[in-house]
Amino acid sequence: MLFNSFSFLLGFLPVTLIGYFLLARRHPTWGVAWLALASLFFYGWWDVRYVPLLLGSIVANYGCAQAIRRARGSARNWWLGGAVAANLVLLGYYKYANFFYTSLTGQQADVLQVVLPIGISFFTFTQIAFLVDTARGFVQEGRFIHYLLFVTYFPHLVAGPVLHHKEMMPQFADPRNALPRAENFSVGATIFIIGLAKKTLLADTLAPYANALFAAPGEPTLLMAWGGVLAYAFQLYFDFSGYSDMAIGLSRMFGVHLPLNFNSPYKARNIVEFWRRWHMTLSRFLRDYLYIPLGGNRHGAVRAKVNLVATMLLGGLWHGASWNFVLWGGLHGAYLVIAHAWQMLKARLGWQGGSRAGAVAAWALTFIAVVYAWVFFRAADLPSALRIVAGMSGQYGVALPDAIGRPPGRAARGAGAAGNQVVAGWRHPVHRNLVLGCGCRAGGFLRAQYPANHASLRARAGP
């Protein structure tokens, strides 16, 4: 069930809101229980067969958390290690086992051909964080019904944000959220509409242009390659941030605040800043539960760089079972290492920077690096990605598709597989303007006309 579907907007959402506030007025725990049941129904709408898997994971992890809390000394570490390992085994079987088996043997195994349960990465890592913090003594809230809702909470379950228990579970226990408030509905509905517009009006409109290139790259010319890749860069941002905005808006209607997940990442002037703005909750998780446990920067500069690259490689694999995702993560790891080295060099040389030209150059370099990495994130395989990168570098020429400017009935010649598909969609003047606008005016668009996200709106609306 998608947030932009009629079944959600006209059925699930109003029934869930009405039921929650009616029951919560009688007793806050009843409202929490209703919201947890509604979240399970929301998850089961996709495939009811995986609801027992989700519930089994929740019950097992909650039991392990209680055992960790009671244990002392080395027993606590054994419980934590076993629970984390069990979570990773479950995730590995459904998401990565077939990938690694095929990579090592070149063959397919029928037993590993399974449907990936939706949201398994989110609810697995959310619970791992809970287990780790329980072992550290950071968990205060221990009621099962609040834990159940924390894991299954429908606004975040499918596509994030990655939630943290200390942000969410106290809100579920707050009796003030049992009462409907006009401010929550107005702010939540506004943020939801902004996210819905990003998804339906922008992301879904850009998707066909990106799909045309990545479905059959052929030998794309420079403008064709950049047009398709830029279309994907903005499609991905508006799709992902739009979904996050919708999740934040929906949750606000229930009086629950979700963390901000995107903050205009394409305005970043270096790759470190980019990761502070892009998928912020995942960046936080990778830092707190992977980079720092690996040693962070506590063991010297070289070890810190190794830890950083390892974190980004695993972060790439988190996004999907493909070597392209690993390569994408490796690219961002290398970007971060270079960025940190550059910052250290500037500090040693006493360079202050601050000029407008330098800021524009830093922004342009960061954006181009991110866009090049998106090619590997989106491409079906490595050869396709390399052909698109070659096209972006001008290896196959610079010209626009032959059909642009011709009468609609005349076919393009020699455009290649990607050219034939892309040309078919780009004969219309509006489509030509998209290509030219993305390729020639991306800088001005981003710097001067970039659509505001909801961060400023939420700041003005109060906590």
Short mmCIF file of C-alpha atoms in Angstrom, two decimals:
data_model
loop_
_atom_site.label_atom_id
_atom_site.label_comp_id
_atom_site.label_asym_id
_atom_site.label_seq_id
_atom_site.Cartn_x
_atom_site.Cartn_y
_atom_site.Cartn_z
CA MET A 1 0.00 0.00 0.00
CA LEU A 2 1.63 3.21 -1.20
CA PHE A 3 1.14 6.57 0.48
CA ASN A 4 -0.07 8.06 -2.80
CA SER A 5 -2.64 5.30 -3.46
CA PHE A 6 -6.40 5.83 -3.12
CA SER A 7 -6.67 2.79 -0.85
CA PHE A 8 -4.32 4.50 1.59
CA LEU A 9 -5.60 8.07 1.34
CA LEU A 10 -9.32 7.27 1.33
CA GLY A 11 -9.38 4.08 3.37
CA PHE A 12 -6.48 3.18 5.62
CA LEU A 13 -5.45 6.66 6.80
CA PRO A 14 -8.85 8.04 7.91
CA VAL A 15 -9.84 4.75 9.59
CA THR A 16 -6.50 4.60 11.42
CA LEU A 17 -6.69 8.22 12.56
CA ILE A 18 -10.29 7.95 13.81
CA GLY A 19 -9.68 4.63 15.55
CA TYR A 20 -6.50 5.86 17.20
CA PHE A 21 -7.96 9.01 18.74
CA LEU A 22 -11.19 7.31 19.81
CA LEU A 23 -9.33 4.54 21.61
CA ALA A 24 -6.52 6.73 22.94
CA ARG A 25 -9.05 9.00 24.66
CA ARG A 26 -10.24 6.01 26.69
CA HIS A 27 -6.74 4.78 27.46
CA PRO A 28 -3.42 5.77 25.81
CA THR A 29 -2.28 2.13 25.65
CA TRP A 30 -5.35 1.23 23.62
CA GLY A 31 -4.42 3.85 21.06
CA VAL A 32 -0.86 2.53 20.86
CA ALA A 33 -2.18 -1.02 20.43
CA TRP A 34 -4.55 0.11 17.67
CA LEU A 35 -1.73 1.89 15.86
CA ALA A 36 0.47 -1.19 16.11
CA LEU A 37 -2.30 -3.42 14.70
CA ALA A 38 -2.94 -0.92 11.91
CA SER A 39 0.79 -0.92 11.10
CA LEU A 40 0.80 -4.72 10.88
CA PHE A 41 -2.22 -4.55 8.57
CA PHE A 42 -0.38 -1.96 6.46
CA TYR A 43 2.61 -4.30 6.20
CA GLY A 44 0.44 -7.34 5.48
CA TRP A 45 -1.29 -5.52 2.61
CA TRP A 46 1.88 -6.10 0.60
CA ASP A 47 2.16 -9.83 1.43
CA VAL A 48 0.45 -11.27 4.48
CA ARG A 49 2.79 -14.28 4.43
CA TYR A 50 5.61 -12.14 5.81
CA VAL A 51 3.70 -10.77 8.79
CA PRO A 52 4.67 -13.83 10.91
CA LEU A 53 8.31 -13.22 9.94
CA LEU A 54 8.08 -9.62 11.13
CA LEU A 55 6.29 -10.58 14.34
CA GLY A 56 8.73 -13.41 15.00
CA SER A 57 11.65 -11.03 14.59
CA ILE A 58 10.06 -8.52 16.97
CA VAL A 59 9.24 -11.09 19.67
CA ALA A 60 12.68 -12.72 19.46
CA ASN A 61 14.53 -9.41 19.60
CA TYR A 62 12.42 -8.11 22.46
CA GLY A 63 13.11 -11.30 24.41
CA CYS A 64 16.84 -10.99 23.70
CA ALA A 65 16.78 -7.35 24.81
CA GLN A 66 15.23 -8.37 28.14
CA ALA A 67 17.84 -11.10 28.56
CA ILE A 68 20.63 -8.61 27.78
CA ARG A 69 19.21 -6.19 30.33
CA ARG A 70 19.22 -8.85 33.06
CA ALA A 71 22.61 -10.35 32.17
CA ARG A 72 25.88 -9.24 33.74
CA GLY A 73 29.48 -9.36 32.64
CA SER A 74 30.44 -11.55 29.70
CA ALA A 75 26.94 -13.08 29.56
CA ARG A 76 25.61 -9.74 28.35
CA ASN A 77 28.11 -9.72 25.47
CA TRP A 78 27.22 -13.30 24.55
CA TRP A 79 23.52 -12.45 24.42
CA LEU A 80 24.22 -9.34 22.35
CA GLY A 81 26.53 -11.13 19.93
CA GLY A 82 24.08 -13.99 19.42
CA ALA A 83 21.10 -11.69 18.90
CA VAL A 84 22.93 -9.46 16.40
CA ALA A 85 24.24 -12.53 14.56
CA ALA A 86 20.72 -13.97 14.33
CA ASN A 87 19.44 -10.72 12.83
CA LEU A 88 22.24 -10.64 10.29
CA VAL A 89 21.67 -14.29 9.35
CA LEU A 90 17.98 -13.59 8.73
CA LEU A 91 18.78 -10.51 6.65
CA GLY A 92 21.58 -12.34 4.86
CA TYR A 93 19.35 -15.23 3.82
CA TYR A 94 16.61 -13.09 2.35
CA LYS A 95 18.70 -10.31 0.85
CA TYR A 96 22.27 -11.48 0.21
CA ALA A 97 22.56 -15.27 0.16
CA ASN A 98 21.62 -15.69 -3.49
CA PHE A 99 23.82 -12.73 -4.46
CA PHE A 100 26.95 -14.16 -2.83
CA TYR A 101 26.22 -17.71 -3.97
CA THR A 102 25.81 -16.58 -7.58
CA SER A 103 28.90 -14.36 -7.38
CA LEU A 104 31.03 -17.25 -6.10
CA THR A 105 29.67 -20.10 -8.22
CA GLY A 106 28.09 -18.44 -11.23
CA GLN A 107 24.97 -20.55 -10.68
CA GLN A 108 21.51 -20.07 -9.20
CA ALA A 109 20.19 -22.06 -6.22
CA ASP A 110 16.44 -22.69 -6.09
CA VAL A 111 16.41 -22.67 -2.29
CA LEU A 112 17.80 -19.12 -2.33
CA GLN A 113 15.24 -17.77 -4.82
CA VAL A 114 13.07 -16.00 -2.26
CA VAL A 115 11.01 -12.82 -2.34
CA LEU A 116 12.71 -10.06 -0.38
CA PRO A 117 10.42 -9.03 2.51
CA ILE A 118 9.66 -5.34 2.17
CA GLY A 119 11.38 -3.14 4.74
CA ILE A 120 13.55 -5.96 6.11
CA SER A 121 16.65 -3.75 6.17
CA PHE A 122 14.84 -1.05 8.12
CA PHE A 123 13.29 -3.26 10.79
CA THR A 124 16.46 -5.35 11.13
CA PHE A 125 18.84 -2.46 11.73
CA THR A 126 16.33 -0.63 13.89
CA GLN A 127 16.25 -3.63 16.19
CA ILE A 128 20.02 -4.13 16.13
CA ALA A 129 20.42 -0.55 17.34
CA PHE A 130 17.93 -1.26 20.12
CA LEU A 131 19.88 -4.36 21.19
CA VAL A 132 23.21 -2.52 21.19
CA ASP A 133 21.83 0.37 23.22
CA THR A 134 20.21 -2.06 25.65
CA ALA A 135 23.64 -3.60 26.25
CA ARG A 136 25.09 -0.12 26.74
CA GLY A 137 22.41 0.68 29.31
CA PHE A 138 20.82 3.44 27.23
CA VAL A 139 17.32 1.95 26.93
CA GLN A 140 14.80 3.23 29.45
CA GLU A 141 11.44 2.25 27.91
CA GLY A 142 10.74 -1.48 28.11
CA ARG A 143 7.03 -2.05 27.46
CA PHE A 144 6.41 -4.56 24.69
CA ILE A 145 3.49 -2.68 23.11
CA HIS A 146 5.67 0.42 22.66
CA TYR A 147 8.49 -1.69 21.24
CA LEU A 148 6.06 -3.36 18.83
CA LEU A 149 4.86 0.02 17.57
CA PHE A 150 8.42 1.39 17.42
CA VAL A 151 9.44 -1.36 14.98
CA THR A 152 6.24 -1.60 12.93
CA TYR A 153 5.20 2.09 12.87
CA PHE A 154 3.73 2.32 9.38
CA PRO A 155 4.98 5.79 8.32
CA HIS A 156 8.60 4.60 8.42
CA LEU A 157 8.38 0.82 8.00
CA VAL A 158 8.71 0.58 4.23
CA ALA A 159 11.18 3.34 3.25
CA GLY A 160 12.43 5.00 6.42
CA PRO A 161 13.54 7.19 8.06
CA VAL A 162 15.69 4.87 10.17
CA LEU A 163 14.26 5.45 13.64
CA HIS A 164 15.98 5.47 17.01
CA HIS A 165 14.22 4.24 20.12
CA LYS A 166 15.16 7.24 22.25
CA GLU A 167 13.36 9.53 19.79
CA MET A 168 10.24 7.43 19.34
CA MET A 169 9.29 5.32 22.36
CA PRO A 170 8.93 8.25 24.80
CA GLN A 171 6.53 9.87 22.31
CA PHE A 172 4.39 6.73 22.19
CA ALA A 173 4.17 6.88 25.99
CA ASP A 174 3.26 10.59 26.05
CA PRO A 175 -0.45 10.92 27.00
CA ARG A 176 -0.64 14.33 25.27
CA ASN A 177 -0.48 12.56 21.90
CA ALA A 178 -3.77 10.83 22.68
CA LEU A 179 -5.64 14.07 21.90
CA PRO A 180 -6.11 15.35 18.33
CA ARG A 181 -4.67 18.82 17.77
CA ALA A 182 -5.47 21.18 14.92
CA GLU A 183 -1.84 22.29 14.68
CA ASN A 184 -0.63 18.72 14.23
CA PHE A 185 -3.18 18.11 11.47
CA SER A 186 -2.43 21.36 9.64
CA VAL A 187 1.37 21.04 9.80
CA GLY A 188 1.27 17.30 9.12
CA ALA A 189 -1.09 17.66 6.16
CA THR A 190 1.04 20.46 4.69
CA ILE A 191 4.25 18.43 4.93
CA PHE A 192 2.46 15.38 3.53
CA ILE A 193 1.17 17.38 0.53
CA ILE A 194 4.67 18.74 -0.14
CA GLY A 195 6.02 15.19 -0.14
CA LEU A 196 3.15 13.95 -2.29
CA ALA A 197 3.83 16.71 -4.83
CA LYS A 198 7.52 15.82 -4.92
CA LYS A 199 6.66 12.18 -5.57
CA THR A 200 3.83 12.48 -8.08
CA LEU A 201 4.50 15.77 -9.87
CA LEU A 202 8.30 15.71 -10.00
CA ALA A 203 9.75 12.25 -9.39
CA ASP A 204 7.18 10.33 -11.42
CA THR A 205 7.45 12.88 -14.25
CA LEU A 206 11.24 12.57 -14.44
CA ALA A 207 11.29 8.76 -14.18
CA PRO A 208 10.54 7.97 -17.88
CA TYR A 209 13.56 10.00 -19.04
CA ALA A 210 15.88 8.25 -16.62
CA ASN A 211 14.40 4.83 -17.41
CA ALA A 212 14.83 5.34 -21.15
CA LEU A 213 18.57 5.79 -20.74
CA PHE A 214 19.27 3.14 -18.10
CA ALA A 215 17.04 0.47 -19.69
CA ALA A 216 19.20 0.31 -22.83
CA PRO A 217 22.20 2.64 -22.70
CA GLY A 218 23.69 1.75 -26.07
CA GLU A 219 26.29 4.42 -26.85
CA PRO A 220 24.70 7.62 -25.58
CA THR A 221 26.05 10.98 -26.65
CA LEU A 222 27.17 13.46 -24.03
CA LEU A 223 23.91 15.39 -23.86
CA MET A 224 21.77 12.26 -23.93
CA ALA A 225 23.81 10.69 -21.13
CA TRP A 226 23.80 13.79 -18.96
CA GLY A 227 20.11 14.40 -19.61
CA GLY A 228 19.18 10.89 -18.48
CA VAL A 229 21.53 10.83 -15.50
CA LEU A 230 20.42 14.27 -14.26
CA ALA A 231 16.82 13.17 -14.66
CA TYR A 232 17.60 10.18 -12.43
CA ALA A 233 19.48 12.29 -9.87
CA PHE A 234 16.47 14.55 -9.38
CA GLN A 235 13.97 11.71 -9.67
CA LEU A 236 15.73 9.84 -6.87
CA TYR A 237 15.90 12.88 -4.64
CA PHE A 238 12.28 13.91 -5.14
CA ASP A 239 11.08 10.31 -4.78
CA PHE A 240 13.05 9.50 -1.64
CA SER A 241 12.74 12.85 0.08
CA GLY A 242 9.09 13.06 -0.96
CA TYR A 243 8.39 9.71 0.67
CA SER A 244 10.24 10.84 3.80
CA ASP A 245 8.24 14.06 3.88
CA MET A 246 5.01 12.09 3.56
CA ALA A 247 6.11 9.85 6.43
CA ILE A 248 6.96 12.85 8.60
CA GLY A 249 3.64 14.53 7.77
CA LEU A 250 1.60 11.41 8.46
CA SER A 251 3.32 10.84 11.77
CA ARG A 252 2.78 14.45 12.79
CA MET A 253 -0.99 13.93 12.43
CA PHE A 254 -0.70 11.40 15.27
CA GLY A 255 1.35 13.88 17.30
CA VAL A 256 4.57 11.92 16.77
CA HIS A 257 7.66 13.69 15.40
CA LEU A 258 9.90 11.78 13.02
CA PRO A 259 13.48 12.97 12.47
CA LEU A 260 14.35 15.02 9.40
CA ASN A 261 15.86 12.80 6.70
CA PHE A 262 16.82 15.18 3.88
CA ASN A 263 18.03 18.77 3.99
CA SER A 264 18.65 19.98 0.42
CA PRO A 265 21.62 17.62 -0.14
CA TYR A 266 22.36 18.88 -3.65
CA LYS A 267 23.32 22.23 -2.17
CA ALA A 268 26.27 20.64 -0.36
CA ARG A 269 29.71 22.14 -1.02
CA ASN A 270 31.65 19.00 -0.12
CA ILE A 271 30.90 15.31 0.18
CA VAL A 272 31.03 15.36 3.98
CA GLU A 273 28.28 17.97 3.98
CA PHE A 274 26.36 15.94 1.41
CA TRP A 275 26.17 12.99 3.81
CA ARG A 276 25.03 15.29 6.58
CA ARG A 277 22.12 16.27 4.35
CA TRP A 278 21.28 13.04 2.45
CA HIS A 279 19.41 10.20 4.17
CA MET A 280 20.48 11.70 7.46
CA THR A 281 19.07 8.95 9.67
CA LEU A 282 20.98 6.26 7.77
CA SER A 283 24.17 8.34 8.00
CA ARG A 284 23.64 8.58 11.74
CA PHE A 285 23.11 4.82 12.03
CA LEU A 286 26.25 4.02 10.00
CA ARG A 287 28.28 6.42 12.14
CA ASP A 288 27.01 5.26 15.55
CA TYR A 289 26.69 1.52 14.96
CA LEU A 290 29.36 0.78 12.36
CA TYR A 291 32.03 3.46 11.96
CA ILE A 292 32.53 4.16 15.67
CA PRO A 293 32.47 0.46 16.74
CA LEU A 294 35.08 -0.23 14.04
CA GLY A 295 37.32 2.26 15.82
CA GLY A 296 36.30 5.54 14.22
CA ASN A 297 39.23 7.94 14.25
CA ARG A 298 40.62 6.75 17.59
CA HIS A 299 43.52 4.75 16.14
CA GLY A 300 45.22 7.17 13.80
CA ALA A 301 44.54 8.74 10.41
CA VAL A 302 45.17 5.63 8.31
CA ARG A 303 42.90 3.42 10.40
CA ALA A 304 40.22 6.13 10.32
CA LYS A 305 40.28 6.16 6.52
CA VAL A 306 40.07 2.36 6.38
CA ASN A 307 37.11 2.44 8.76
CA LEU A 308 35.44 5.13 6.67
CA VAL A 309 35.81 3.18 3.42
CA ALA A 310 34.62 -0.05 5.08
CA THR A 311 31.57 1.76 6.46
CA MET A 312 30.63 3.14 3.06
CA LEU A 313 31.18 -0.22 1.33
CA LEU A 314 28.80 -1.86 3.80
CA GLY A 315 26.45 1.11 3.45
CA GLY A 316 26.39 0.51 -0.29
CA LEU A 317 25.63 -3.17 0.23
CA TRP A 318 22.82 -2.18 2.62
CA HIS A 319 21.03 -0.57 -0.32
CA GLY A 320 20.91 -3.76 -2.36
CA ALA A 321 22.53 -7.08 -3.23
CA SER A 322 24.62 -6.00 -6.21
CA TRP A 323 28.26 -5.24 -6.88
CA ASN A 324 27.11 -1.95 -8.36
CA PHE A 325 25.90 -0.87 -4.91
CA VAL A 326 29.22 -1.93 -3.40
CA LEU A 327 31.05 0.11 -6.04
CA TRP A 328 28.79 3.08 -5.35
CA GLY A 329 29.62 2.81 -1.65
CA GLY A 330 33.32 2.48 -2.46
CA LEU A 331 33.20 5.63 -4.59
CA HIS A 332 31.63 7.59 -1.74
CA GLY A 333 34.19 6.14 0.66
CA ALA A 334 36.97 7.38 -1.63
CA TYR A 335 35.25 10.76 -1.96
CA LEU A 336 35.12 11.09 1.84
CA VAL A 337 38.78 10.14 2.23
CA ILE A 338 39.78 12.74 -0.36
CA ALA A 339 37.54 15.36 1.24
CA HIS A 340 39.06 14.81 4.69
CA ALA A 341 42.58 14.89 3.23
CA TRP A 342 41.77 18.16 1.47
CA GLN A 343 40.45 19.69 4.66
CA MET A 344 43.61 18.67 6.51
CA LEU A 345 45.77 20.18 3.76
CA LYS A 346 43.83 23.45 3.89
CA ALA A 347 44.26 23.59 7.65
CA ARG A 348 48.00 23.03 7.40
CA LEU A 349 48.43 25.67 4.70
CA GLY A 350 46.20 28.12 6.51
CA TRP A 351 43.76 28.48 3.63
CA GLN A 352 40.58 30.12 4.78
CA GLY A 353 38.67 30.13 1.49
CA GLY A 354 35.32 31.86 1.54
CA SER A 355 35.28 33.42 -1.94
CA ARG A 356 32.10 33.13 -3.97
CA ALA A 357 33.93 31.57 -6.92
CA GLY A 358 35.46 28.97 -4.62
CA ALA A 359 32.08 28.14 -3.11
CA VAL A 360 30.51 27.70 -6.56
CA ALA A 361 33.41 25.51 -7.69
CA ALA A 362 33.16 23.39 -4.53
CA TRP A 363 29.41 22.95 -5.02
CA ALA A 364 29.82 22.05 -8.72
CA LEU A 365 32.57 19.51 -8.03
CA THR A 366 30.53 17.87 -5.26
CA PHE A 367 27.40 17.69 -7.38
CA ILE A 368 29.24 16.22 -10.38
CA ALA A 369 30.93 13.60 -8.17
CA VAL A 370 27.58 12.60 -6.66
CA VAL A 371 25.94 12.38 -10.09
CA TYR A 372 28.70 10.19 -11.49
CA ALA A 373 28.27 7.82 -8.54
CA TRP A 374 24.50 7.66 -9.13
CA VAL A 375 25.22 5.99 -12.49
CA PHE A 376 26.54 2.89 -10.70
CA PHE A 377 23.70 3.03 -8.18
CA ARG A 378 21.04 2.94 -10.92
CA ALA A 379 22.59 0.94 -13.77
CA ALA A 380 21.54 -2.67 -14.20
CA ASP A 381 25.15 -3.90 -14.41
CA LEU A 382 28.71 -2.64 -14.57
CA PRO A 383 29.08 -2.64 -18.39
CA SER A 384 25.95 -0.50 -18.71
CA ALA A 385 27.26 1.92 -16.09
CA LEU A 386 30.62 2.21 -17.81
CA ARG A 387 28.96 2.97 -21.17
CA ILE A 388 26.89 5.74 -19.59
CA VAL A 389 29.97 7.18 -17.86
CA ALA A 390 31.78 7.06 -21.21
CA GLY A 391 28.87 8.93 -22.79
CA MET A 392 28.94 11.54 -20.02
CA SER A 393 32.63 12.05 -20.78
CA GLY A 394 31.90 12.66 -24.48
CA GLN A 395 33.33 9.41 -25.81
CA TYR A 396 30.35 8.86 -28.13
CA GLY A 397 30.01 12.44 -29.30
CA VAL A 398 28.17 15.51 -28.11
CA ALA A 399 25.21 15.79 -30.48
CA LEU A 400 21.57 15.70 -29.47
CA PRO A 401 19.48 12.79 -30.81
CA ASP A 402 18.93 12.94 -34.57
CA ALA A 403 15.16 13.06 -34.23
CA ILE A 404 15.15 16.38 -32.38
CA GLY A 405 14.02 18.96 -34.85
CA ARG A 406 12.74 16.41 -37.37
CA PRO A 407 9.11 15.75 -38.21
CA PRO A 408 7.68 13.12 -35.82
CA GLY A 409 7.30 10.54 -38.58
CA ARG A 410 10.97 10.35 -39.47
CA ALA A 411 13.05 7.81 -37.60
CA ALA A 412 16.43 8.48 -36.08
CA ARG A 413 19.42 6.84 -37.69
CA GLY A 414 22.40 5.43 -35.88
CA ALA A 415 21.28 6.58 -32.48
CA GLY A 416 21.88 3.22 -30.85
CA ALA A 417 19.61 1.36 -28.45
CA ALA A 418 19.46 4.16 -25.95
CA GLY A 419 19.10 6.75 -28.67
CA ASN A 420 16.06 5.08 -30.19
CA GLN A 421 14.27 4.86 -26.85
CA VAL A 422 15.28 8.27 -25.58
CA VAL A 423 14.51 9.96 -28.88
CA ALA A 424 11.03 8.48 -28.88
CA GLY A 425 10.26 10.37 -25.69
CA TRP A 426 12.25 13.52 -26.45
CA ARG A 427 10.74 14.67 -29.75
CA HIS A 428 8.29 16.88 -27.92
CA PRO A 429 9.56 20.46 -27.35
CA VAL A 430 8.97 20.15 -23.61
CA HIS A 431 11.18 17.08 -23.50
CA ARG A 432 13.92 18.82 -25.47
CA ASN A 433 13.80 21.68 -23.01
CA LEU A 434 14.21 19.21 -20.15
CA VAL A 435 17.41 17.83 -21.67
CA LEU A 436 18.84 21.24 -22.39
CA GLY A 437 17.71 22.64 -19.06
CA CYS A 438 19.22 19.77 -17.10
CA GLY A 439 22.46 19.88 -19.05
CA CYS A 440 23.00 23.60 -19.35
CA ARG A 441 21.24 25.24 -16.42
CA ALA A 442 21.55 22.73 -13.58
CA GLY A 443 23.78 25.06 -11.61
CA GLY A 444 21.44 28.01 -11.72
CA PHE A 445 18.45 25.79 -11.01
CA LEU A 446 20.01 24.32 -7.91
CA ARG A 447 21.43 27.52 -6.53
CA ALA A 448 18.60 29.93 -7.24
CA GLN A 449 15.40 27.96 -7.74
CA TYR A 450 15.88 24.77 -5.74
CA PRO A 451 12.54 23.76 -4.20
CA ALA A 452 12.55 24.25 -0.45
CA ASN A 453 12.09 21.16 1.63
CA HIS A 454 9.89 21.15 4.70
CA ALA A 455 12.66 21.86 7.22
CA SER A 456 11.99 25.60 7.32
CA LEU A 457 8.24 24.99 7.49
CA ARG A 458 8.64 22.66 10.44
CA ALA A 459 10.96 25.13 12.16
CA ARG A 460 8.36 27.90 11.83
CA ALA A 461 5.60 25.58 13.04
CA GLY A 462 7.38 24.86 16.28
CA PRO A 463 8.42 21.55 17.92
#
